[in-house]
mmCIF file of C-alpha atoms and ligand atoms in Angstrom:
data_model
loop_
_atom_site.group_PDB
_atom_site.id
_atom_site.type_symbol
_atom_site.label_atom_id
_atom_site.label_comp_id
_atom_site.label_asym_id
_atom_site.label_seq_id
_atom_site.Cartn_x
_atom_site.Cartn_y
_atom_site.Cartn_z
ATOM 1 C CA UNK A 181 0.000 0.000 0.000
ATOM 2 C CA UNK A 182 1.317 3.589 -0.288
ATOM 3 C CA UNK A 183 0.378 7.100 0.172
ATOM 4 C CA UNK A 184 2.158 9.802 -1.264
ATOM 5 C CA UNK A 185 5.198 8.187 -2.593
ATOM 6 C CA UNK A 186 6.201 6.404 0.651
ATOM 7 C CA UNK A 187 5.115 2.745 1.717
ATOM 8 C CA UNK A 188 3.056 2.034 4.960
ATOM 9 C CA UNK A 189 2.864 -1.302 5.195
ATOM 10 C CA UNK A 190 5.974 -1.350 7.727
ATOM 11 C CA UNK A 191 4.677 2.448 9.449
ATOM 12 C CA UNK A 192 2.733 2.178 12.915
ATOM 13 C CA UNK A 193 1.912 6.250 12.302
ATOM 14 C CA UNK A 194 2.732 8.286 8.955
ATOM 15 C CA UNK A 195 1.912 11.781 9.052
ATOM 16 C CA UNK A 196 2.092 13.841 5.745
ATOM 17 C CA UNK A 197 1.724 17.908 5.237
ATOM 18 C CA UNK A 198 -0.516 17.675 8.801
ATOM 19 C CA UNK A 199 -2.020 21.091 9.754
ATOM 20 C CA UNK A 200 -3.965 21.877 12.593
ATOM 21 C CA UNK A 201 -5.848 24.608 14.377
ATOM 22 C CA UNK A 202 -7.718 25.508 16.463
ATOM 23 C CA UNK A 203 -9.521 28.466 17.940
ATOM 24 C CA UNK A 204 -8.550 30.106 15.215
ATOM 25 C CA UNK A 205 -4.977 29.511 15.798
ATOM 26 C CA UNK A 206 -2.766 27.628 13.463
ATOM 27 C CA UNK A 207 -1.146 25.076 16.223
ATOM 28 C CA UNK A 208 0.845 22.326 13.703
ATOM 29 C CA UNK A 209 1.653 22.953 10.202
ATOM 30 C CA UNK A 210 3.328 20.488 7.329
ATOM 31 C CA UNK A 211 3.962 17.948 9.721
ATOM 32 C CA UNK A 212 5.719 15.222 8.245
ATOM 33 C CA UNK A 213 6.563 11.963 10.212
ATOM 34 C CA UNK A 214 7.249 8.215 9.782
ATOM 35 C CA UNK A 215 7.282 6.146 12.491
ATOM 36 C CA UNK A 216 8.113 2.619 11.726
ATOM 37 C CA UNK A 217 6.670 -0.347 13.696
ATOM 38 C CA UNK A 218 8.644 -1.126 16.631
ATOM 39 C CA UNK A 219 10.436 1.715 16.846
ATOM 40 C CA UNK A 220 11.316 3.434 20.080
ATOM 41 C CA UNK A 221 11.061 7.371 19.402
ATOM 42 C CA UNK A 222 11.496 10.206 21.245
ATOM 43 C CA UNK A 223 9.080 13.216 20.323
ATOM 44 C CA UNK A 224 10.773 16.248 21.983
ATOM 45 C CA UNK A 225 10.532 20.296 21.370
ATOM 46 C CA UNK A 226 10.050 23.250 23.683
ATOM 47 C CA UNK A 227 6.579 23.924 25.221
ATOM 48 C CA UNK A 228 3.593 24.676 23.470
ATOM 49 C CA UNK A 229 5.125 23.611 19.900
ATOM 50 C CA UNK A 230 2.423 20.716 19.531
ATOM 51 C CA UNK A 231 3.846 17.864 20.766
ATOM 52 C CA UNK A 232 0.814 16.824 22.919
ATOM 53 C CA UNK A 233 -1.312 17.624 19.877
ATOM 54 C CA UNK A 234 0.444 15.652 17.544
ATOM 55 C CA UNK A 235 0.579 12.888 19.891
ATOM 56 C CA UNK A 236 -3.625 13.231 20.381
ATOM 57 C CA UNK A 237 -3.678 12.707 16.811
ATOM 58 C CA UNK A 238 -1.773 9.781 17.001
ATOM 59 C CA UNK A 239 -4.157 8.406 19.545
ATOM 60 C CA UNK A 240 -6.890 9.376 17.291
ATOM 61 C CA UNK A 241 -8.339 11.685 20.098
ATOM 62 C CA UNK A 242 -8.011 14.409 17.764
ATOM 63 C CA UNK A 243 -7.643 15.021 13.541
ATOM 64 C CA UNK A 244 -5.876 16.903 11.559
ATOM 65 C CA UNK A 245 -7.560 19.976 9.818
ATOM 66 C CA UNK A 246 -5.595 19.088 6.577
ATOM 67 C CA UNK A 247 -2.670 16.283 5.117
ATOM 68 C CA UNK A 248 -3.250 12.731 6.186
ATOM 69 C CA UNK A 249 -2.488 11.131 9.333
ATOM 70 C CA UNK A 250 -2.251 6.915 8.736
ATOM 71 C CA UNK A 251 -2.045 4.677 12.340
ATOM 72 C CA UNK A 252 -1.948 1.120 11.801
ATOM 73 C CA UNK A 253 -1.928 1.410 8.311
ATOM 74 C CA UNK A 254 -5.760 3.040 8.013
ATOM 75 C CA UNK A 255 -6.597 6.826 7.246
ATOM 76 C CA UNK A 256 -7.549 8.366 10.504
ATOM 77 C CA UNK A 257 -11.388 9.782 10.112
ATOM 78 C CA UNK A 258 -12.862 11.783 12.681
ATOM 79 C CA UNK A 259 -16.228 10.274 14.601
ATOM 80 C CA UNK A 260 -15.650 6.748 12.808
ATOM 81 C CA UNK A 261 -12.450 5.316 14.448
ATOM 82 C CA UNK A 262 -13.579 2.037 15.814
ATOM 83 C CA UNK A 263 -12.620 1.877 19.345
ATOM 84 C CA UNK A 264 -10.805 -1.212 18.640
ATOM 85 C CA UNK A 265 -8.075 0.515 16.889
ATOM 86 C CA UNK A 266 -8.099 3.204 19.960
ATOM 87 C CA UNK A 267 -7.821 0.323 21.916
ATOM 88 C CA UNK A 268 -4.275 -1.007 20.717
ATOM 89 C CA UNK A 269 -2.753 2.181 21.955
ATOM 90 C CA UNK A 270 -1.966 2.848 25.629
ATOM 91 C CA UNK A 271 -1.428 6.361 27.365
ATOM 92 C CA UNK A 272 0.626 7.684 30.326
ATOM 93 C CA UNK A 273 -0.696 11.174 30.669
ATOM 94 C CA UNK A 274 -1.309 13.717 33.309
ATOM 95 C CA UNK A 275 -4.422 14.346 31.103
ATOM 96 C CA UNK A 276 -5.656 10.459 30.952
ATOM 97 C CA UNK A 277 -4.741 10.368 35.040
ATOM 98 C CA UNK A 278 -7.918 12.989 35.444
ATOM 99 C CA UNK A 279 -10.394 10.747 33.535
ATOM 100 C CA UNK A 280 -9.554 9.013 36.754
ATOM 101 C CA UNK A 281 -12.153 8.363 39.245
ATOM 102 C CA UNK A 282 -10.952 10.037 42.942
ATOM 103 C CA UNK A 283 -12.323 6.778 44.553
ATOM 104 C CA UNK A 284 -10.591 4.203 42.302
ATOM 105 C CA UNK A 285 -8.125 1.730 44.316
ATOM 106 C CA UNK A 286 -4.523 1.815 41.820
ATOM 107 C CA UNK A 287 -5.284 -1.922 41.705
ATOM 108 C CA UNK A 288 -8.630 -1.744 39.634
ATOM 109 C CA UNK A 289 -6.663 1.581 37.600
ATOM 110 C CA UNK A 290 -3.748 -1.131 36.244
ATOM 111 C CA UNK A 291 -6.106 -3.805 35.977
ATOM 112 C CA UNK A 292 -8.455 -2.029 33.732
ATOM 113 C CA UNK A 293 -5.994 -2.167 31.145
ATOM 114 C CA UNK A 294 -6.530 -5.595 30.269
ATOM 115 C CA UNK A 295 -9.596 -5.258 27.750
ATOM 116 C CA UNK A 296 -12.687 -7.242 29.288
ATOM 117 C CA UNK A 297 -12.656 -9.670 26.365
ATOM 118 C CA UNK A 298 -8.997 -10.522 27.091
ATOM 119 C CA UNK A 299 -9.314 -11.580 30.409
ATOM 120 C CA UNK A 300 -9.895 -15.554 31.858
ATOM 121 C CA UNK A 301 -10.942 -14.380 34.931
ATOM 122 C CA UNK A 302 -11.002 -11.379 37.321
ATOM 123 C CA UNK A 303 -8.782 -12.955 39.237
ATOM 124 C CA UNK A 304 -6.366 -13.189 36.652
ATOM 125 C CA UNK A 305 -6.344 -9.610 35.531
ATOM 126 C CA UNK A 306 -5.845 -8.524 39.170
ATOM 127 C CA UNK A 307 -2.872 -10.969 39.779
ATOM 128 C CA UNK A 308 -1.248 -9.507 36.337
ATOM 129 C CA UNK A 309 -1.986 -5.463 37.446
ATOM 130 C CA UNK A 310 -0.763 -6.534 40.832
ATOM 131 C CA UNK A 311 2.716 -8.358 39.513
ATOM 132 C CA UNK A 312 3.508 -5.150 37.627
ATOM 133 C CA UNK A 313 3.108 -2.769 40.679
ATOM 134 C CA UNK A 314 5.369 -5.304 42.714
ATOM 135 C CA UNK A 315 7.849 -4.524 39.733
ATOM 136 C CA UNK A 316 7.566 -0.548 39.748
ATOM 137 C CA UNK A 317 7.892 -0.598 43.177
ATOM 138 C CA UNK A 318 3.960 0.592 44.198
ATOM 139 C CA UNK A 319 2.819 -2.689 45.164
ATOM 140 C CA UNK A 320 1.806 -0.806 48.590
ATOM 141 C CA UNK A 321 -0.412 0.974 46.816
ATOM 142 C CA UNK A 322 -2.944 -1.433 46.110
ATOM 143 C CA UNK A 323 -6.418 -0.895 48.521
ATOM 144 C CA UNK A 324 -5.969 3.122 48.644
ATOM 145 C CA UNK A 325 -7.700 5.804 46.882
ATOM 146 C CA UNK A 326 -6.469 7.661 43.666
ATOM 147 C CA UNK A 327 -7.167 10.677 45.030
ATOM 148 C CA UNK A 328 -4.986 10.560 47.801
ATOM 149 C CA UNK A 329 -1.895 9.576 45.403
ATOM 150 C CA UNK A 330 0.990 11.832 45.103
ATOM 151 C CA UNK A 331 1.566 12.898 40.880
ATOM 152 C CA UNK A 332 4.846 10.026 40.821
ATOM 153 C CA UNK A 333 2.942 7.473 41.948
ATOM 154 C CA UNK A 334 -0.646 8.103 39.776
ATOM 155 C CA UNK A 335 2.330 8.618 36.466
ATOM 156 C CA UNK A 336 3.808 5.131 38.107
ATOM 157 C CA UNK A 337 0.127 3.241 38.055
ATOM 158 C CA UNK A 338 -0.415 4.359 34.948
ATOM 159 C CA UNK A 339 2.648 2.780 33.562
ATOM 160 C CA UNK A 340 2.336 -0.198 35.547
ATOM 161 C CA UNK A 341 -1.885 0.054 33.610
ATOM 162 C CA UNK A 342 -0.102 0.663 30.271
ATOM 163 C CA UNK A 343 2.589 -2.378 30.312
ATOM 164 C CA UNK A 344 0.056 -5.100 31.158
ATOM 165 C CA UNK A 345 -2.446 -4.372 28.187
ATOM 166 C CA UNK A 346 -1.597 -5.719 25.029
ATOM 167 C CA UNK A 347 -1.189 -2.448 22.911
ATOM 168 C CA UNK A 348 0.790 -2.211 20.175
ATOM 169 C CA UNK A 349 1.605 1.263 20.793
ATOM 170 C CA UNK A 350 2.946 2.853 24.201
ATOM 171 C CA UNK A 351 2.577 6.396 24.389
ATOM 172 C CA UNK A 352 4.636 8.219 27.323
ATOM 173 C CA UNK A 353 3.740 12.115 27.638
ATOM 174 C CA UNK A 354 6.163 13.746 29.951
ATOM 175 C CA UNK A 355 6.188 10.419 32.316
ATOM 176 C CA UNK A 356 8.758 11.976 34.475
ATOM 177 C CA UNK A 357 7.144 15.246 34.757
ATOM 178 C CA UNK A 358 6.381 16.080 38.532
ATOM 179 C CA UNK A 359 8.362 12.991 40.237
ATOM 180 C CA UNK A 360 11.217 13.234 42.847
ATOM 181 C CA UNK A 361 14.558 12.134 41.979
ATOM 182 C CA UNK A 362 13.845 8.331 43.010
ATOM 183 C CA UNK A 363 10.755 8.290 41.146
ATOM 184 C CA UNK A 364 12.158 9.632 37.724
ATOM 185 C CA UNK A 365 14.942 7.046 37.901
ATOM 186 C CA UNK A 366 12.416 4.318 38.737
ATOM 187 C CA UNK A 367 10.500 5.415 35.822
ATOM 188 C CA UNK A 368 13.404 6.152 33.048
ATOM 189 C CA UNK A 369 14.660 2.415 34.590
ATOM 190 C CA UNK A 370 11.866 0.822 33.944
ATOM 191 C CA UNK A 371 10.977 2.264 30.109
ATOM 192 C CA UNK A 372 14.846 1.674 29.258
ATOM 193 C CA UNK A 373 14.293 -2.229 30.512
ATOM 194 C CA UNK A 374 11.180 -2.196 28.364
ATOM 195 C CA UNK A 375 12.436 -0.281 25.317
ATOM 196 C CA UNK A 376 15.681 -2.302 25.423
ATOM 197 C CA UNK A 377 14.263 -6.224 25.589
ATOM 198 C CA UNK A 378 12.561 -7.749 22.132
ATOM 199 C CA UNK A 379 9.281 -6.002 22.894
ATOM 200 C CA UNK A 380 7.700 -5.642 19.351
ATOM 201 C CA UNK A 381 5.368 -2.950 20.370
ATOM 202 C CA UNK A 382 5.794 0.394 19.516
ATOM 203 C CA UNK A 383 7.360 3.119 21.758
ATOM 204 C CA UNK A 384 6.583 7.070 21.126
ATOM 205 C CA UNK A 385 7.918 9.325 24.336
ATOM 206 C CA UNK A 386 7.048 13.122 24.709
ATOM 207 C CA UNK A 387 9.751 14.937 26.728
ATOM 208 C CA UNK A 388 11.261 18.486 26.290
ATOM 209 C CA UNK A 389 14.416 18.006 28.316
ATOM 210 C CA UNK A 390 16.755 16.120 26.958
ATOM 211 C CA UNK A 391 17.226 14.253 30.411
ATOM 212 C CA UNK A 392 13.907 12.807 30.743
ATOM 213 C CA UNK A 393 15.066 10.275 27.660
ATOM 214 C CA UNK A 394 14.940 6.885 28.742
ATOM 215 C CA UNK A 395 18.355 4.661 27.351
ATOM 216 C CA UNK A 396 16.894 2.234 24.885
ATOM 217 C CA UNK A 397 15.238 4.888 23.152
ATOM 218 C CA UNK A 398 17.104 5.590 19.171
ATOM 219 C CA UNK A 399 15.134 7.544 17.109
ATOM 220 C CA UNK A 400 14.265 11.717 17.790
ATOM 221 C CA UNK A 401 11.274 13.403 15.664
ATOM 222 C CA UNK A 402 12.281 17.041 16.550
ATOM 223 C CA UNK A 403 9.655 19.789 16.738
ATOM 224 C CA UNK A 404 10.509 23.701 16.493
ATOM 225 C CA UNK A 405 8.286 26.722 15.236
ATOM 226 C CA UNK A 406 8.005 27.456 11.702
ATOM 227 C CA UNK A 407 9.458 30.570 10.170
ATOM 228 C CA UNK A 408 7.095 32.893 9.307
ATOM 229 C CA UNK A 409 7.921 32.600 5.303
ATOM 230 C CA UNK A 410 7.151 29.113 5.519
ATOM 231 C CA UNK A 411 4.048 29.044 7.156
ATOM 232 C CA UNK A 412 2.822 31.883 4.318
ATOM 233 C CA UNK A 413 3.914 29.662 1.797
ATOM 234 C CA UNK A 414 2.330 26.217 3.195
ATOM 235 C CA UNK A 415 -0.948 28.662 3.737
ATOM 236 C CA UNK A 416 -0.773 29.545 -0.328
ATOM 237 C CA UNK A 417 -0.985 26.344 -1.154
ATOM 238 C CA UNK A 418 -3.633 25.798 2.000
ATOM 239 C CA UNK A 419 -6.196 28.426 1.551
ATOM 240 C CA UNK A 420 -8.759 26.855 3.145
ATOM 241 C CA UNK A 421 -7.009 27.141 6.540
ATOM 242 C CA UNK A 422 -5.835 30.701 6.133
ATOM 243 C CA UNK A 423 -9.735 31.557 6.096
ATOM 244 C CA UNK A 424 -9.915 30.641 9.031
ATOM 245 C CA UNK A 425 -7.358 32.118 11.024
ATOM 246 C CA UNK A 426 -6.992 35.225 12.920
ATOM 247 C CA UNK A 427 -2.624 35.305 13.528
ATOM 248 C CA UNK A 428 0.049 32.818 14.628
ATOM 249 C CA UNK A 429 2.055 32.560 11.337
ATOM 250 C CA UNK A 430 4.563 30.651 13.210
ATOM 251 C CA UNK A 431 3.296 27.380 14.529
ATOM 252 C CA UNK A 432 4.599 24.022 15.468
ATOM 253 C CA UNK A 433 6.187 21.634 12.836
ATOM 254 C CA UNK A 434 8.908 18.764 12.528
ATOM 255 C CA UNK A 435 12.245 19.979 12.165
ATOM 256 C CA UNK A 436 14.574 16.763 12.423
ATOM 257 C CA UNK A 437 13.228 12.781 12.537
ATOM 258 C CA UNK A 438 16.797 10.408 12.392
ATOM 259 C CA UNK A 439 18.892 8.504 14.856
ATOM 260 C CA UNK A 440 19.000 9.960 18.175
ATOM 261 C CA UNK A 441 22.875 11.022 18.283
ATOM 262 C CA UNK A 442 22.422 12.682 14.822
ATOM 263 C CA UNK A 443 19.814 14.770 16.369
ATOM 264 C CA UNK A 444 20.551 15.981 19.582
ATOM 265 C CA UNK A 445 23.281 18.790 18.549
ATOM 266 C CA UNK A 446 24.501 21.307 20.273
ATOM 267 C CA UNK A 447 23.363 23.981 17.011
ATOM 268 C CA UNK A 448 19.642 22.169 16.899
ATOM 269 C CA UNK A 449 19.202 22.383 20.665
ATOM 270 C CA UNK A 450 20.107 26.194 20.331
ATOM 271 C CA UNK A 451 18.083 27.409 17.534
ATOM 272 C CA UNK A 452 15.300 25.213 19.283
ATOM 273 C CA UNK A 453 15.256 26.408 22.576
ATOM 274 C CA UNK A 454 17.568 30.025 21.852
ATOM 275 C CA UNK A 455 19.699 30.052 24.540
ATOM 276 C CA UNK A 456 23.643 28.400 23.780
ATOM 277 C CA UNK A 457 23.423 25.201 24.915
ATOM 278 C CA UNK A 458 25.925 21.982 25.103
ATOM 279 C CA UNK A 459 24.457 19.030 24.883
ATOM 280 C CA UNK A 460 26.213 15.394 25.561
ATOM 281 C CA UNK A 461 25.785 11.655 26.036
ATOM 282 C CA UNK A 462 26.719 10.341 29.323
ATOM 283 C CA UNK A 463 26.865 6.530 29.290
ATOM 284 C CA UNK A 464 23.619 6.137 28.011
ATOM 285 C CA UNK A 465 21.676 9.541 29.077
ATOM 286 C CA UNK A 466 21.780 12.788 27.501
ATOM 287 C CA UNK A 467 22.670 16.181 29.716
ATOM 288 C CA UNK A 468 22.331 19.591 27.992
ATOM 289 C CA UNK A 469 23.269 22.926 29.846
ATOM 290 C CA UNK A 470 23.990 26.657 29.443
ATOM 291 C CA UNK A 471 27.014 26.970 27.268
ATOM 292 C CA UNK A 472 28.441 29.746 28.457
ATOM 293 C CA UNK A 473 30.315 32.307 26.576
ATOM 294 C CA UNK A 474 33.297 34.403 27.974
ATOM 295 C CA UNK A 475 34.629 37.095 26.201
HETATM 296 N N1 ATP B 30 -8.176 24.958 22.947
HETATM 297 C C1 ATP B 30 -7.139 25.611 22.457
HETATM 298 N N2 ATP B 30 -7.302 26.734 21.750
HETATM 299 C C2 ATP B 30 -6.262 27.411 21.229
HETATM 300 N N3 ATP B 30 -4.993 27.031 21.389
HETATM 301 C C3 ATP B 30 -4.762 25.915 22.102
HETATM 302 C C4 ATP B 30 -5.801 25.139 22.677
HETATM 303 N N4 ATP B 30 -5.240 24.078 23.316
HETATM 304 C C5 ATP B 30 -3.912 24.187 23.142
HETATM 305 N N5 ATP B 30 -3.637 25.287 22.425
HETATM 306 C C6 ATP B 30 -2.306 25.771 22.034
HETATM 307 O O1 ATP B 30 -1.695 24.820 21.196
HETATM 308 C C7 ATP B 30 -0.288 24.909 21.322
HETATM 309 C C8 ATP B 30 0.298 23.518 21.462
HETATM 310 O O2 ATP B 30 -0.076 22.954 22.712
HETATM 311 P P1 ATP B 30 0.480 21.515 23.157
HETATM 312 O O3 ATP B 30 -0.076 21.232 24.512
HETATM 313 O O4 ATP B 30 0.222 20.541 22.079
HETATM 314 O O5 ATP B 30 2.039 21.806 23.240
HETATM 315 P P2 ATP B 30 3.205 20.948 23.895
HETATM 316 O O6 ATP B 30 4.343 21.010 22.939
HETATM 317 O O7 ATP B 30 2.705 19.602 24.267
HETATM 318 O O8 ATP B 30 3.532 21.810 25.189
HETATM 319 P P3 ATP B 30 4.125 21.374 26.630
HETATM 320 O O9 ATP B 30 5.525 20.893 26.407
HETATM 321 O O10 ATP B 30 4.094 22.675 27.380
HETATM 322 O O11 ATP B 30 3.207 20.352 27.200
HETATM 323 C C9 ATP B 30 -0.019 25.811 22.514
HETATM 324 O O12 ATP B 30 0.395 27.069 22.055
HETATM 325 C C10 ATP B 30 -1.358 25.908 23.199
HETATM 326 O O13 ATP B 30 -1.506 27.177 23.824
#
């Protein structure tokens, strides 16, 4: 099968010429990505370039104004998904964590993502949920109320709810985002075990410091904000969305997909986040700071 020149058969997501608004804003122009089944990628830019919203398409929560956005191999089609396909991919999100019901015991979160047709028993599905929170380390847990969980350990139950359903695609927004320095480790640890064993599912993390990438993890789709000559141009040959809009001629796009050490540069990071920074590879994790400049 192909679309636009480029063959899907092997592509969990393919994104081509994507653009997206909203409000009246123009959040995600010409976004172009392949992301081949299996893969383990890293989706990282600064905040607010789109990388949630590119990541809710993905999940076919949301659709693209215009281009074509293909997951699993079908066109995504807003209001006639079947929940099946929604079904074979798994979220960690603050956002998912406050569909959440206050009173639900962590147990009954992680088993829940064991689809009801997949399970033998209750039982069973409770013993699996219960064996993965032993192996994150929130076994002790199990019998309290979400509510009264601390942000690490509701981002730890759902990972613990993601790894035991059978997805085909893990999604990771910012799973590191509010946790102590014990927790983050535990978490990084544990997706870096996962990414780096002969799991065939496909891995897609959000992060927008370079330190919250998990070893195991190879590929980078890089996000920055368009220049404002190339958003006029992509809206020439988009009227319809320029009809629409009221400003923002410079909004979120893909600047860089490759191997992860081709990507993370000390000249991309800059002109990304534009401040000098130094970025480098410690054993397997990636540091970037201020490079400073003395005269
Ligand atoms: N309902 C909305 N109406 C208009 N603009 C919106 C709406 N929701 C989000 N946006 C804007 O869309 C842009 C992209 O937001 P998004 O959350 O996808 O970015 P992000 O890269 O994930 O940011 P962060 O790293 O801070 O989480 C932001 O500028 C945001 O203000």
């Amino acid at each position: 099968m192909t679309m636009l020149g480029e063959t899907t058969h092997d592509a969990m997501a393919l994104a081509r010429s994507v653009g997206y608004y909203r409000n009246r804003r123009l959040i995600l122009a010409d976004v172009n990505l392949t992301i081949a089944t299996g893969g383990r990628w890293v989706l990282f830019g600064p905040n607010g370039v789109g990388k949630s919203t590119l990541l809710e398409m993905i999940a076919m929560r949301t659709y693209p104004n215009v281009g074509g956005l293909r997951v699993f191999g079908d066109r995504t089609v807003a209001g006639s998904d079947p929940e099946h396909r929604r079904t074979r991919i798994a979220i960690v999100s603050a956002a998912f964590g406050h569909n959440i019901g206050s009173g639900m015991n962590p147990l009954t979160v992680v088993a829940s993502g064991i689809p009801r047709g997949m399970k033998d028993s209750a039982d069973e599905a409770y013993e699996k949920a219960y064996a993965m929170m032993r192996r994150l380390g929130i076994a002790y847990l199990t019998g309290k109320q979400w509510r009264n969980l601390s942000e690490g350990e509701r981002t730890r139950v759902m990972i613990s709810r993601a790894l035991v359903s059978p997805a085909d695609l893990l999604i990771f927004d910012e799973p590191t985002t509010g946790l102590d320095l014990g927790g983050r480790e535990t978490v990084l640890r544990e997706l870096s075990a996962l990414a780096s064993r002969g799991d065939e599912r496909t891995m897609l993390l959000v992060t927008h410091r370079v330190e919250g990438i998990p070893a195991g993890f190879d590929h980078i789709a890089m996000m920055g904000r368009m220049m404002e000559h190339e958003c006029m141009t992509y809206l020439d040959t988009h009227p319809c969305i320029y009809a629409t809009l009221d400003g923002n001629t410079t909004p979120g796009t893909i600047t860089f997909t490759g191997p992860l050490d081709e990507g993370l540069t000390d000249e991309r990071l800059e002109s990304m986040f534009g401040v000098p920074l130094h970025v480098e590879q410690t054993g397997q994790r990636w540091r970037a700071s201020h490079r400073l400049r003395f005269a």
